[in-house]
Coordinates of C-alpha atoms in Angstrom, one line a residue:
X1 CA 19.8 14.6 26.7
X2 CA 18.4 15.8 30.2
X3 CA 14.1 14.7 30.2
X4 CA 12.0 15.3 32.9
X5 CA 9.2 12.3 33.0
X6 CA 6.3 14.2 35.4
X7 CA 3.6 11.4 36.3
X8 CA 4.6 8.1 37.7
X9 CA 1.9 6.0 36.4
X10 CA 2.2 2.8 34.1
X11 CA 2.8 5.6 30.8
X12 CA 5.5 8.2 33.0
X13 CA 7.1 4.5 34.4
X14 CA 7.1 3.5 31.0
X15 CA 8.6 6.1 29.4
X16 CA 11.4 6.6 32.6
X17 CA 12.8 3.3 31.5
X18 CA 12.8 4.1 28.4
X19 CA 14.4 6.9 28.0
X20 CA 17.0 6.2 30.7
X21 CA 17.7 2.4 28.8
X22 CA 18.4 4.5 25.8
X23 CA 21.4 6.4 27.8
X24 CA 19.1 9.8 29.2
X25 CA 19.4 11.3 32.4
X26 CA 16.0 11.2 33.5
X27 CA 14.6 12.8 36.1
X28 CA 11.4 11.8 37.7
X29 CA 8.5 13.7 39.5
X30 CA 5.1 13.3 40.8
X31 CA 2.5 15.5 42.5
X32 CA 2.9 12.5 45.2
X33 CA 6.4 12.4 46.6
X34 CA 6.6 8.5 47.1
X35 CA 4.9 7.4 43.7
X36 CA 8.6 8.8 42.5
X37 CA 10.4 5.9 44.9
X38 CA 7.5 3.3 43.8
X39 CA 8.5 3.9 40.4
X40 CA 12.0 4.2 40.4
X41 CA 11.9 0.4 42.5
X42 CA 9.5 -0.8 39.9
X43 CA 12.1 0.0 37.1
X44 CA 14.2 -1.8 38.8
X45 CA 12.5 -4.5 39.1
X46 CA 11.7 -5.3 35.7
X47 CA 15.6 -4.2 34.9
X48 CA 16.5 -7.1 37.2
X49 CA 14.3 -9.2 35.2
X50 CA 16.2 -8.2 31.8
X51 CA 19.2 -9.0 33.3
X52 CA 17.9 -12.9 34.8
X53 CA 17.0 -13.5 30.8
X54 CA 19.9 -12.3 29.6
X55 CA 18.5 -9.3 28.1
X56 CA 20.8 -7.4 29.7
X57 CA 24.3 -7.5 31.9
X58 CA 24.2 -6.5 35.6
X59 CA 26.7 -3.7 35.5
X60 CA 23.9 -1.9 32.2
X61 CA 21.5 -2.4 34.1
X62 CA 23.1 -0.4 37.7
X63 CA 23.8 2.2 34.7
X64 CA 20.2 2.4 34.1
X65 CA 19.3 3.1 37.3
X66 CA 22.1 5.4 38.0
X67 CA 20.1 7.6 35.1
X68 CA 17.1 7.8 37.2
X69 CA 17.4 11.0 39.0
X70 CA 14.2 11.6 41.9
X71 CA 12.8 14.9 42.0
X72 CA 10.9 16.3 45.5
X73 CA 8.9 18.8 43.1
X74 CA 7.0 19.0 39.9
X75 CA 8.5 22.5 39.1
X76 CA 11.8 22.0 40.4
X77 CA 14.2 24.6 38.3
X78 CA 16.4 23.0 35.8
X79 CA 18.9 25.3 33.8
X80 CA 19.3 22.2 31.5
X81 CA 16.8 20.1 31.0
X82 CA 16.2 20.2 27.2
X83 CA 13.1 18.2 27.5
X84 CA 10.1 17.5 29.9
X85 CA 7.7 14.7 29.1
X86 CA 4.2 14.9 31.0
X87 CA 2.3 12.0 31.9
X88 CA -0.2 12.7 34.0
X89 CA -3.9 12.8 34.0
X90 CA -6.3 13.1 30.8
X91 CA -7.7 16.6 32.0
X92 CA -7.5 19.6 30.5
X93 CA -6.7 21.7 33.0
X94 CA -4.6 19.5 35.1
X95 CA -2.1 19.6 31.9
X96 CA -2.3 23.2 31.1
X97 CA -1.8 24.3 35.0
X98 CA 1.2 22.0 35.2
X99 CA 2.9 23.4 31.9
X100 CA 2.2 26.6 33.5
X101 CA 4.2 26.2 36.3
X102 CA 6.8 24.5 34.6
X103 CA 7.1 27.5 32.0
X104 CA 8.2 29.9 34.9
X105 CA 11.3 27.5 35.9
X106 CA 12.5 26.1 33.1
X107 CA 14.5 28.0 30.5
X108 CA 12.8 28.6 26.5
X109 CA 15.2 26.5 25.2
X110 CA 13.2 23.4 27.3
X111 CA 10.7 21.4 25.1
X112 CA 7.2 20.8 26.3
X113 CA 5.9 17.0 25.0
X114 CA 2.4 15.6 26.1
X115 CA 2.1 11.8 26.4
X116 CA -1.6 12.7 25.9
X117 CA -4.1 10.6 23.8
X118 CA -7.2 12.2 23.8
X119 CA -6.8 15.9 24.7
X120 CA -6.2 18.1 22.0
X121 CA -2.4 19.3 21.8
X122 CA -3.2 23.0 20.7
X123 CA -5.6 23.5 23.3
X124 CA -3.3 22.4 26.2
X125 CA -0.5 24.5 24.0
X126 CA -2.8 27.6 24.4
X127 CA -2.5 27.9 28.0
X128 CA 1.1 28.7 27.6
X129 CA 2.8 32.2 27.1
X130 CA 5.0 30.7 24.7
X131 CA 2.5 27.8 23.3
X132 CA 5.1 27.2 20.4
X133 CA 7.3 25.2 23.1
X134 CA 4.5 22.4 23.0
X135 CA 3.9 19.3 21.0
X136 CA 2.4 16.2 21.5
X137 CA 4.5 12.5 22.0
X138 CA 2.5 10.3 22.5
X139 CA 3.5 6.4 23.9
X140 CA 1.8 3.3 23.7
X141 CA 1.2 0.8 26.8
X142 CA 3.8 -0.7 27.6
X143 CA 6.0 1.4 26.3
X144 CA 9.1 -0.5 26.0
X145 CA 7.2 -3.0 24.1
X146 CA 5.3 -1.0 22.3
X147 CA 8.3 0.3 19.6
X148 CA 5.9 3.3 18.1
X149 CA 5.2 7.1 19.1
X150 CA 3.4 9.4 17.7
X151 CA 4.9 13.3 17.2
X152 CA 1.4 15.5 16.9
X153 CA 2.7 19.1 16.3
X154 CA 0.0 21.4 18.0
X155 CA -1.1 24.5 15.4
X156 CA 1.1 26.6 16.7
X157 CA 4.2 24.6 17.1
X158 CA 7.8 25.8 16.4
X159 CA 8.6 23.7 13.0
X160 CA 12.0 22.6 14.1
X161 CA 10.0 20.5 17.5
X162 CA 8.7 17.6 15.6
X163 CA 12.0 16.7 13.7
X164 CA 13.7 17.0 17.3
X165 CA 11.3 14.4 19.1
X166 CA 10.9 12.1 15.9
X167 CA 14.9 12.1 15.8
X168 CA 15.0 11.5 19.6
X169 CA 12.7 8.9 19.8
X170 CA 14.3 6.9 16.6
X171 CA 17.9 7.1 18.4
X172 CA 16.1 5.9 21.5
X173 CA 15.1 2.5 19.4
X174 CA 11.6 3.5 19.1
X175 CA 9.9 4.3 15.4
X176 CA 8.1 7.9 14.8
X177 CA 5.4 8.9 12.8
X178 CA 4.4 12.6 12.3
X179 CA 0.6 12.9 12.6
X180 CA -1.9 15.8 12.6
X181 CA -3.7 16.9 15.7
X182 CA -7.0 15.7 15.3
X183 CA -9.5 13.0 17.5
X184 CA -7.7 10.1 18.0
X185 CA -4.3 11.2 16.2
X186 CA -3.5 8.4 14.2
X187 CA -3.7 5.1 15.9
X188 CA -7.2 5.5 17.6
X189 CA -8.6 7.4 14.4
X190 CA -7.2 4.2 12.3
X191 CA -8.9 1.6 14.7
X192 CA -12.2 2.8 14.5
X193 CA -12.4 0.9 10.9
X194 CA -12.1 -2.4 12.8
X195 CA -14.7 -2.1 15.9
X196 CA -17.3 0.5 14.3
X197 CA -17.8 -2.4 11.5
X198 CA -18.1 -4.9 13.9
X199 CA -20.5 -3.0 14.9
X200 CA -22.4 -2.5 12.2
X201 CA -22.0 -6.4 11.6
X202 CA -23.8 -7.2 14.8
X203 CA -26.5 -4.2 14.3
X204 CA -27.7 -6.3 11.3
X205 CA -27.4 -10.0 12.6
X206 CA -25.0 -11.3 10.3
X207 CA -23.2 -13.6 13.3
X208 CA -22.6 -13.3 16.5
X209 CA -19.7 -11.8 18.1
X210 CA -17.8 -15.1 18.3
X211 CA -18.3 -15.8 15.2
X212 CA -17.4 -12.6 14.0
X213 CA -14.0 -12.6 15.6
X214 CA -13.4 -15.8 14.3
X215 CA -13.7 -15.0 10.8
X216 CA -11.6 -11.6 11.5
X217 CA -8.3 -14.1 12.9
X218 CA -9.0 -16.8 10.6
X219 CA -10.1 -15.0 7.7
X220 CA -8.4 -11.1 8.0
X221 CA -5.3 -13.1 10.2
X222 CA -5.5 -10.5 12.8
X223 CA -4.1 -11.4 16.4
X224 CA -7.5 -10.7 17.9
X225 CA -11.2 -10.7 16.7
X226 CA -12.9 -7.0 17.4
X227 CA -15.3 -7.9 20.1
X228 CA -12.4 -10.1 21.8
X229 CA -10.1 -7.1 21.7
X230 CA -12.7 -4.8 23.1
X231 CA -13.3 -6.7 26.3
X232 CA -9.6 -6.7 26.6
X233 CA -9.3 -2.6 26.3
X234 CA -12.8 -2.4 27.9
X235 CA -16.2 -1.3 26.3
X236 CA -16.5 1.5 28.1
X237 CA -12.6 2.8 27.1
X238 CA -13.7 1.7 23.5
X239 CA -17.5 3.4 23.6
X240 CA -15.7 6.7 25.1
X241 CA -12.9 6.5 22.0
X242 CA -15.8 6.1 19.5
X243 CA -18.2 8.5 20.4
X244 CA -15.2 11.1 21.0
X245 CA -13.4 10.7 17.4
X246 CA -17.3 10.8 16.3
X247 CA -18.5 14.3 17.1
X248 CA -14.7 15.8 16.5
X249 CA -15.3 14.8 12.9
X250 CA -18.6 16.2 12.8
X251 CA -19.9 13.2 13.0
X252 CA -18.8 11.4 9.9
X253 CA -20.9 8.4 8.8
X254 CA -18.0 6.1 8.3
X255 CA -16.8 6.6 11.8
X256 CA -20.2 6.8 13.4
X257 CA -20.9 4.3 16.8
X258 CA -23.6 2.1 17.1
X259 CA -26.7 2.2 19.0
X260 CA -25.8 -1.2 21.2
X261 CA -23.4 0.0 23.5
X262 CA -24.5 2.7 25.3
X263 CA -27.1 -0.1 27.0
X264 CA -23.8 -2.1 27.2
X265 CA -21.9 0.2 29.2
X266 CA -24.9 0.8 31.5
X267 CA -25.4 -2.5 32.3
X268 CA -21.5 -2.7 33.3
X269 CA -20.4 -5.2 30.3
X270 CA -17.1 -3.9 30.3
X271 CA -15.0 -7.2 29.3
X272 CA -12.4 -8.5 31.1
X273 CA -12.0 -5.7 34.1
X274 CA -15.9 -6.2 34.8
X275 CA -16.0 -10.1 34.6
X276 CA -18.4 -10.2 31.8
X277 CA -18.8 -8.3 28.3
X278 CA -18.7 -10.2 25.1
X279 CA -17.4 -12.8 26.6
X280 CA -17.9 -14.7 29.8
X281 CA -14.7 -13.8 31.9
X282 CA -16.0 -14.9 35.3
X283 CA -14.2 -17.9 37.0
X284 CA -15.0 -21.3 36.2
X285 CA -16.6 -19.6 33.0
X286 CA -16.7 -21.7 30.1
X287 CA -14.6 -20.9 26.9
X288 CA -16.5 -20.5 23.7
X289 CA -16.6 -24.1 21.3
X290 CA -17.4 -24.4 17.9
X291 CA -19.5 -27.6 16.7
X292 CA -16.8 -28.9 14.2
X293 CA -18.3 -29.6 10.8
X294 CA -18.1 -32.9 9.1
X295 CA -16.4 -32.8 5.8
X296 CA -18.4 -34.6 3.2
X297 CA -18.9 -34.2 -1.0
X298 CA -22.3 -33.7 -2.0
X299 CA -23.4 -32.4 -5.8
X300 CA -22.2 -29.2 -6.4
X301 CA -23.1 -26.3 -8.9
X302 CA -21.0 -23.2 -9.1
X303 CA -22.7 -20.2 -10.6
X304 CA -21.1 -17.2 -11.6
X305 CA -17.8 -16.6 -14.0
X306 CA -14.9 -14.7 -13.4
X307 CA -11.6 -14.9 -11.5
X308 CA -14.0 -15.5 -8.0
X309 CA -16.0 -18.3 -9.7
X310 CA -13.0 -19.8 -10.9
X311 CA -10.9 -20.1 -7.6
X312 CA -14.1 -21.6 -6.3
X313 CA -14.2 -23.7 -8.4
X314 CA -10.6 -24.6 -7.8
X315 CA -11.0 -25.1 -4.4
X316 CA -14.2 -27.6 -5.0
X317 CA -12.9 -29.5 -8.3
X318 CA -15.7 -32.0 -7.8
X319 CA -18.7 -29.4 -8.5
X320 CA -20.5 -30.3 -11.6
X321 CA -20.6 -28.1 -14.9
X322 CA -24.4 -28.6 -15.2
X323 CA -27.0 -27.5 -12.2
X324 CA -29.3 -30.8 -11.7
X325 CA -32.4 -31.0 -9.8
X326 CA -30.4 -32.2 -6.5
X327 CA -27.2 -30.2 -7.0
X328 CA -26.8 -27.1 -4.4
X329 CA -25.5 -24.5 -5.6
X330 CA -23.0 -22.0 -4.5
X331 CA -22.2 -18.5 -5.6
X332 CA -19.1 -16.2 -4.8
X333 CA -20.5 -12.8 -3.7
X334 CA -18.2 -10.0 -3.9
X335 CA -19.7 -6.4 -2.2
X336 CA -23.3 -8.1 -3.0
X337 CA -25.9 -10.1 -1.4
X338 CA -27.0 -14.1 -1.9
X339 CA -30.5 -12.7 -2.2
X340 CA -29.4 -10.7 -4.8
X341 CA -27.6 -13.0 -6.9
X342 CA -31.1 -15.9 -6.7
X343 CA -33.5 -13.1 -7.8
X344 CA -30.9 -11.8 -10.3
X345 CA -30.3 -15.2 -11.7
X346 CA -33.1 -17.0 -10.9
X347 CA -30.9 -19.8 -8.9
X348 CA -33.3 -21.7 -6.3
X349 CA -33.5 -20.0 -3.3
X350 CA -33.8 -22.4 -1.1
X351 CA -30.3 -24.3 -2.5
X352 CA -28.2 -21.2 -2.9
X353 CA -25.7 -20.1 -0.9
X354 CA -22.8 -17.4 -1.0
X355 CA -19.3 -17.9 -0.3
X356 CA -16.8 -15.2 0.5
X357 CA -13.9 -15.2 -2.1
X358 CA -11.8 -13.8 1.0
X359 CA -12.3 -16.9 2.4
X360 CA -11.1 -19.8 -0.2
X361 CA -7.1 -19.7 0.6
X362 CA -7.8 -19.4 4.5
X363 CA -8.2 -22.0 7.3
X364 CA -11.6 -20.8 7.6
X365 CA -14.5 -20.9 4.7
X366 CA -17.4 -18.3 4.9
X367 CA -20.9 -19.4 4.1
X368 CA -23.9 -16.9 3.4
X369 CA -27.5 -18.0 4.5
X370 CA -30.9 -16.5 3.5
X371 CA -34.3 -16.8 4.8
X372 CA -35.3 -19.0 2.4
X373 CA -32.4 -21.5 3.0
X374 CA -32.9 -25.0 3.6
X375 CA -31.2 -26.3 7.1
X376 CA -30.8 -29.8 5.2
X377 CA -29.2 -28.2 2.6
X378 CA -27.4 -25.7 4.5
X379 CA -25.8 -28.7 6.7
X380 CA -24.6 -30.3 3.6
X381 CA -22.9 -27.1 2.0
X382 CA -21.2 -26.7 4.9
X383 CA -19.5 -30.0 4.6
X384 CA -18.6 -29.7 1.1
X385 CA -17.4 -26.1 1.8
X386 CA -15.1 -28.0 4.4
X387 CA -13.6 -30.6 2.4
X388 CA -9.6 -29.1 2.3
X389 CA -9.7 -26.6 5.3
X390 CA -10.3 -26.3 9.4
X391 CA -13.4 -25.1 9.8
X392 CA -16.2 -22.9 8.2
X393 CA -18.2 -20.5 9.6
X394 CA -21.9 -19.8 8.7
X395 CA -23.4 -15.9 8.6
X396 CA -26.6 -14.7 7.6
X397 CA -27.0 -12.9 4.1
X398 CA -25.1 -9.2 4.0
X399 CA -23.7 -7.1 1.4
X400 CA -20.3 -8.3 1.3
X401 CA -20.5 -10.9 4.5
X402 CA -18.1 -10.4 7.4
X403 CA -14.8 -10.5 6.4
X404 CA -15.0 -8.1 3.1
X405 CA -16.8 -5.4 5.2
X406 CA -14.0 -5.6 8.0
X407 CA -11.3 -5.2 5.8
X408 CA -13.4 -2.4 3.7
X409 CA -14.1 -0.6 6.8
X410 CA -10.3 -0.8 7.6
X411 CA -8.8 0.7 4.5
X412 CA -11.4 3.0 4.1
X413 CA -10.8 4.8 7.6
X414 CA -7.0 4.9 6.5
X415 CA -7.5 6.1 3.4
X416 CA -9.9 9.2 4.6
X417 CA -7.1 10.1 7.3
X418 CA -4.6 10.3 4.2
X419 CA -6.9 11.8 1.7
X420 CA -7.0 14.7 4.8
X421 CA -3.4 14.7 5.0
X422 CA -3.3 14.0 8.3
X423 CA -0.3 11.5 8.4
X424 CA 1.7 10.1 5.4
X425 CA 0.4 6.5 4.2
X426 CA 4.0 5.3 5.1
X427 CA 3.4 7.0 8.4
X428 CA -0.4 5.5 8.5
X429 CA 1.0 1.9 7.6
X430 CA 3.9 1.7 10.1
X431 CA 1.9 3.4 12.9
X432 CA -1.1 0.5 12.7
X433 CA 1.2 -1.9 11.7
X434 CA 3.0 -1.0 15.3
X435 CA 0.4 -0.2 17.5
X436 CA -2.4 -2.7 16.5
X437 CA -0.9 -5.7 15.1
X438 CA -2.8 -5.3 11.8
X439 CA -1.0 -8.8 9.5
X440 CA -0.1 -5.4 7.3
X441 CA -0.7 -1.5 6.6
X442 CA -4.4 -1.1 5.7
X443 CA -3.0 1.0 2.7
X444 CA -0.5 -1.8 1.9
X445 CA -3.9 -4.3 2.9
X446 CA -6.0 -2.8 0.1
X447 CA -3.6 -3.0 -2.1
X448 CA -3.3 -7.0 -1.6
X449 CA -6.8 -6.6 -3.0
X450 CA -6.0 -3.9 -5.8
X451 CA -7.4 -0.4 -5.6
X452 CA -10.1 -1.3 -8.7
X453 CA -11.4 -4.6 -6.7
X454 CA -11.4 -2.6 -3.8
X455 CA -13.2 0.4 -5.4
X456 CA -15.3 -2.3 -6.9
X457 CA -16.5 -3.8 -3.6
X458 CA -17.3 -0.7 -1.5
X459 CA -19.4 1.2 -4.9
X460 CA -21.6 -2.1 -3.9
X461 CA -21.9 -2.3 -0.3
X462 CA -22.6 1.7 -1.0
X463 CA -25.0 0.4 -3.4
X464 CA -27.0 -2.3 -1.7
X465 CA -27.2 -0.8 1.6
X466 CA -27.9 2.8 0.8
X467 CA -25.7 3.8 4.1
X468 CA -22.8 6.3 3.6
X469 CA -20.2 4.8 5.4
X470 CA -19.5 2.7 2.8
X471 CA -19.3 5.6 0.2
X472 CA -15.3 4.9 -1.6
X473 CA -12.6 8.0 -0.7
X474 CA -11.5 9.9 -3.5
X475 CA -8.2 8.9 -2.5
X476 CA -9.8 5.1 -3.4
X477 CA -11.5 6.5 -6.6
X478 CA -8.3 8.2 -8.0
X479 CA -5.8 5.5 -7.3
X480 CA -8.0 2.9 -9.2
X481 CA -8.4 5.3 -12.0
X482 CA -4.8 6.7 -12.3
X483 CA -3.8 2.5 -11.8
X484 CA -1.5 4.0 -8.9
X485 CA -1.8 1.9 -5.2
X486 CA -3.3 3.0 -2.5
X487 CA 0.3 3.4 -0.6
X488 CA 1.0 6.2 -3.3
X489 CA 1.7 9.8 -1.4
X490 CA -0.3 13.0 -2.9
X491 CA 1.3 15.3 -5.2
X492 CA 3.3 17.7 -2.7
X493 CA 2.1 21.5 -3.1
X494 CA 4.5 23.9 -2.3
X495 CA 4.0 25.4 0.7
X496 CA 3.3 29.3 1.3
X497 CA 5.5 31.2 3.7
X498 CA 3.3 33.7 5.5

């Protein structure tokens, strides 16, 4: 196949090697003459590092260049280039007047593809005489890394395009996933679960952001804590991809952004880029320690029954079977608050303290404080907590603590973009899985859980806050009633032919 990559940047470099390393002629343009030479040198820069670690021989490696092809023009006429990939800047117009030009010099049979990621694909598709030409492929930085695209068919897309891309892109070693064109695709929709929570988290005080993100790795096992992996994309990227996925679903409460960063991003608390966000990234700045806690046995009472207050009381086989007068006691909370559980059954308030069930096969315990908590007593349930792990963290009271509202957040985002039908749940899992390093699917996630626990949990956070973000799907609701999982497709209509 004959692609035309237009936009040298990190994506159109990106995608050039790519596509070349996968045995396509590839031609490269750029509204800037050199940038074409910078990036064709860059390429082969990093193809003479492949071939220094053996990723590659010398003589693949010339073949890969030999692929690259430099164009002087933009709209240079090409009788047979079957497909032009545009990488160039996230505006409108910029996209729709280069498709334009391209439409009068390239032949029908040529395939439009937008690497865009926030733009919507029918709109720049409008522009065009022909818009059906026009679909969206969208990469992932860095793209030869990054082993997942997403094919976004535009609403007036030929039906054959997305089979043809998804089919390229798998014979080009990369997986595919077919998603609607909507805010944020599927990816960027899907990660809002993660950072809006966070959010939400910090908004009511449970812990701080450190703490937060270490509950999400230790807890969750995800390669980075939200507030961590925001300073790494930047706040003000993040803030931008919030607010935008936001208002283009009319402002839905389980995607909606918090009132804390617009101050934030004011005040230039960007993350790493800008030196400072939730972190300290200046030089000579100080990494983040935890005080370790001491592991010690102390009397124990565990209240509660169930499967939650019996793996707690697995975990601490030296609690006793009768609450005395000096025994603290600890309760597992599941969607509900500590404060809930003392008033409910009249524990003492200043003794009792929640532990997240999520928490008890982890390297990391979760404690739950209220107001009324002793600090004596909370010092000493954090070292009987601590007996038989690494470390345990210590949040205030909140309707489901940290962790359960993380990963509720997470499968509930993905189960609304699949209750919409806006990708497959395969397609949802793989794509997250891919792009964001999630330890698994949030689909496949909940079902870890079980769709009932799960349905369970958020009908209590819903509950006890009152908010509707944390209202279940119907796609949750049904699967726990029919006993299906949560990975289990829709019933397929038959389509109508206009």
């Amino acid at each position: 196949m004959r692609i035309r990559v237009i936009g040298t940047g990190v994506m159109g470099r990106g995608i050039a090697q790519w596509a070349a390393t996968a045995g396509h002629i590839v031609e490269l343009a750029d509204a800037r003459r050199e940038a074409v030479g910078e990036a064709i040198g860059f390429v082969g820069q990093l193809l003479d590092r492949a071939v220094v670690k053996g990723r590659m021989t010398e003589p693949e490696a010339d073949e890969v260049r030999a692929r690259l092809v430099p164009l002087d023009t933009v709209a240079a006429p090409g009788d047979d280039v079957d497909l032009v990939i545009e990488a160039v800047r996230e505006d409108l117009d910029t996209k729709a007047e280069l498709f334009t030009e391209l439409e009068a010099v390239l032949p029908s049979t040529t395939i439009f593809a937008t690497n865009t990621s926030s733009l919507p694909v029918t709109r720049i598709a409008a522009t065009l005489a022909d818009p059906s030409r026009l679909a969206g492929l969208h990469f992932f930085n860095p793209v030869p890394l990054m082993k997942i695209v997403e094919v976004v068919p535009g609403a007036a897309t030929r039906p054959d395009i997305p089979g043809v891309l998804a089919e390229l892109v798998r014979a080009s070693g990369h997986r595919a996933v077919t998603v609607a064109d909507t805010p944020g695709f599927l990816v960027n929709h899907a990660g809002r679960g993660l950072v809006t929570e966070a959010f939400a988290l910090l908004e009511d005080s449970a812990a701080e952001p450190v703490a937060i993100d270490r509950i999400a790795r230790d807890v969750l096992g995800l390669r980075m804590g939200p507030f961590e992996l925001m300073d790494l994309t930047g706040l003000d990227v993040t803030a931008a991809v919030i607010d935008s996925i936001w208002t283009g679903f009319r402002y839905s409460d389980r995607l909606r952004p918090s009132f804390l960063t617009p101050n934030r991003v004011a005040a230039g608390l960007f993350g790493r880029k800008s030196g400072r966000g939730f972190y300290d990234h200046r030089p000579g700045a100080e990494e983040p320690t935890e005080t370790p806690v001491v592991a010690a046995e102390c009397p124990l009472w565990i209240a509660g029954s169930g499967p939650d207050a019996d793996a707690l009381r697995a975990t601490l086989p030296t609690a006793s079977d009768e609450l005395t007068s000096e025994a603290l006691v600890l309760v597992p909370t599941w969607g509900t608050t500590v404060s809930e559980m003392i008033a409910e059954h009249g524990l003492p308030a200043s003794r009792t303290f929640g532990v997240d069930p999520l928490s008890l096969a982890t390297r990391r315990r979760v404690l739950a404080v209220t107001p009324a908590s002793d600090p004596e007593a909370v010092r000493a349930a954090a070292g009987a907590l601590a007996v038989g792990t690494e470390a345990v963290s210590v949040v205030r009271d909140t309707a489901g603590s940290v962790a359960q509202r993380l990963l509720a957040s997470i499968v509930s985002v993905a189960a609304s973009i699949a209750e919409r039908s806006l990708a497959t749940p395969e397609d949802i899992d793989l794509a997250v899985t891919a792009a964001l390093g999630y330890p698994a699917g949030p689909l496949a996630w909940g079902d870890r859980v079980g769709a009932v626990r799960l349905l369970e949990l958020q009908d209590r956070l819903h509950e006890s806050t009152g908010d509707p973000r944390y209202r279940p799907t119907r796609w949750l609701r049904e699967r726990a009633a029919l006993g299906l999982p949560l990975t289990a497709p829709a019933y397929p209509l038959e389509k109508e032919t206009p």
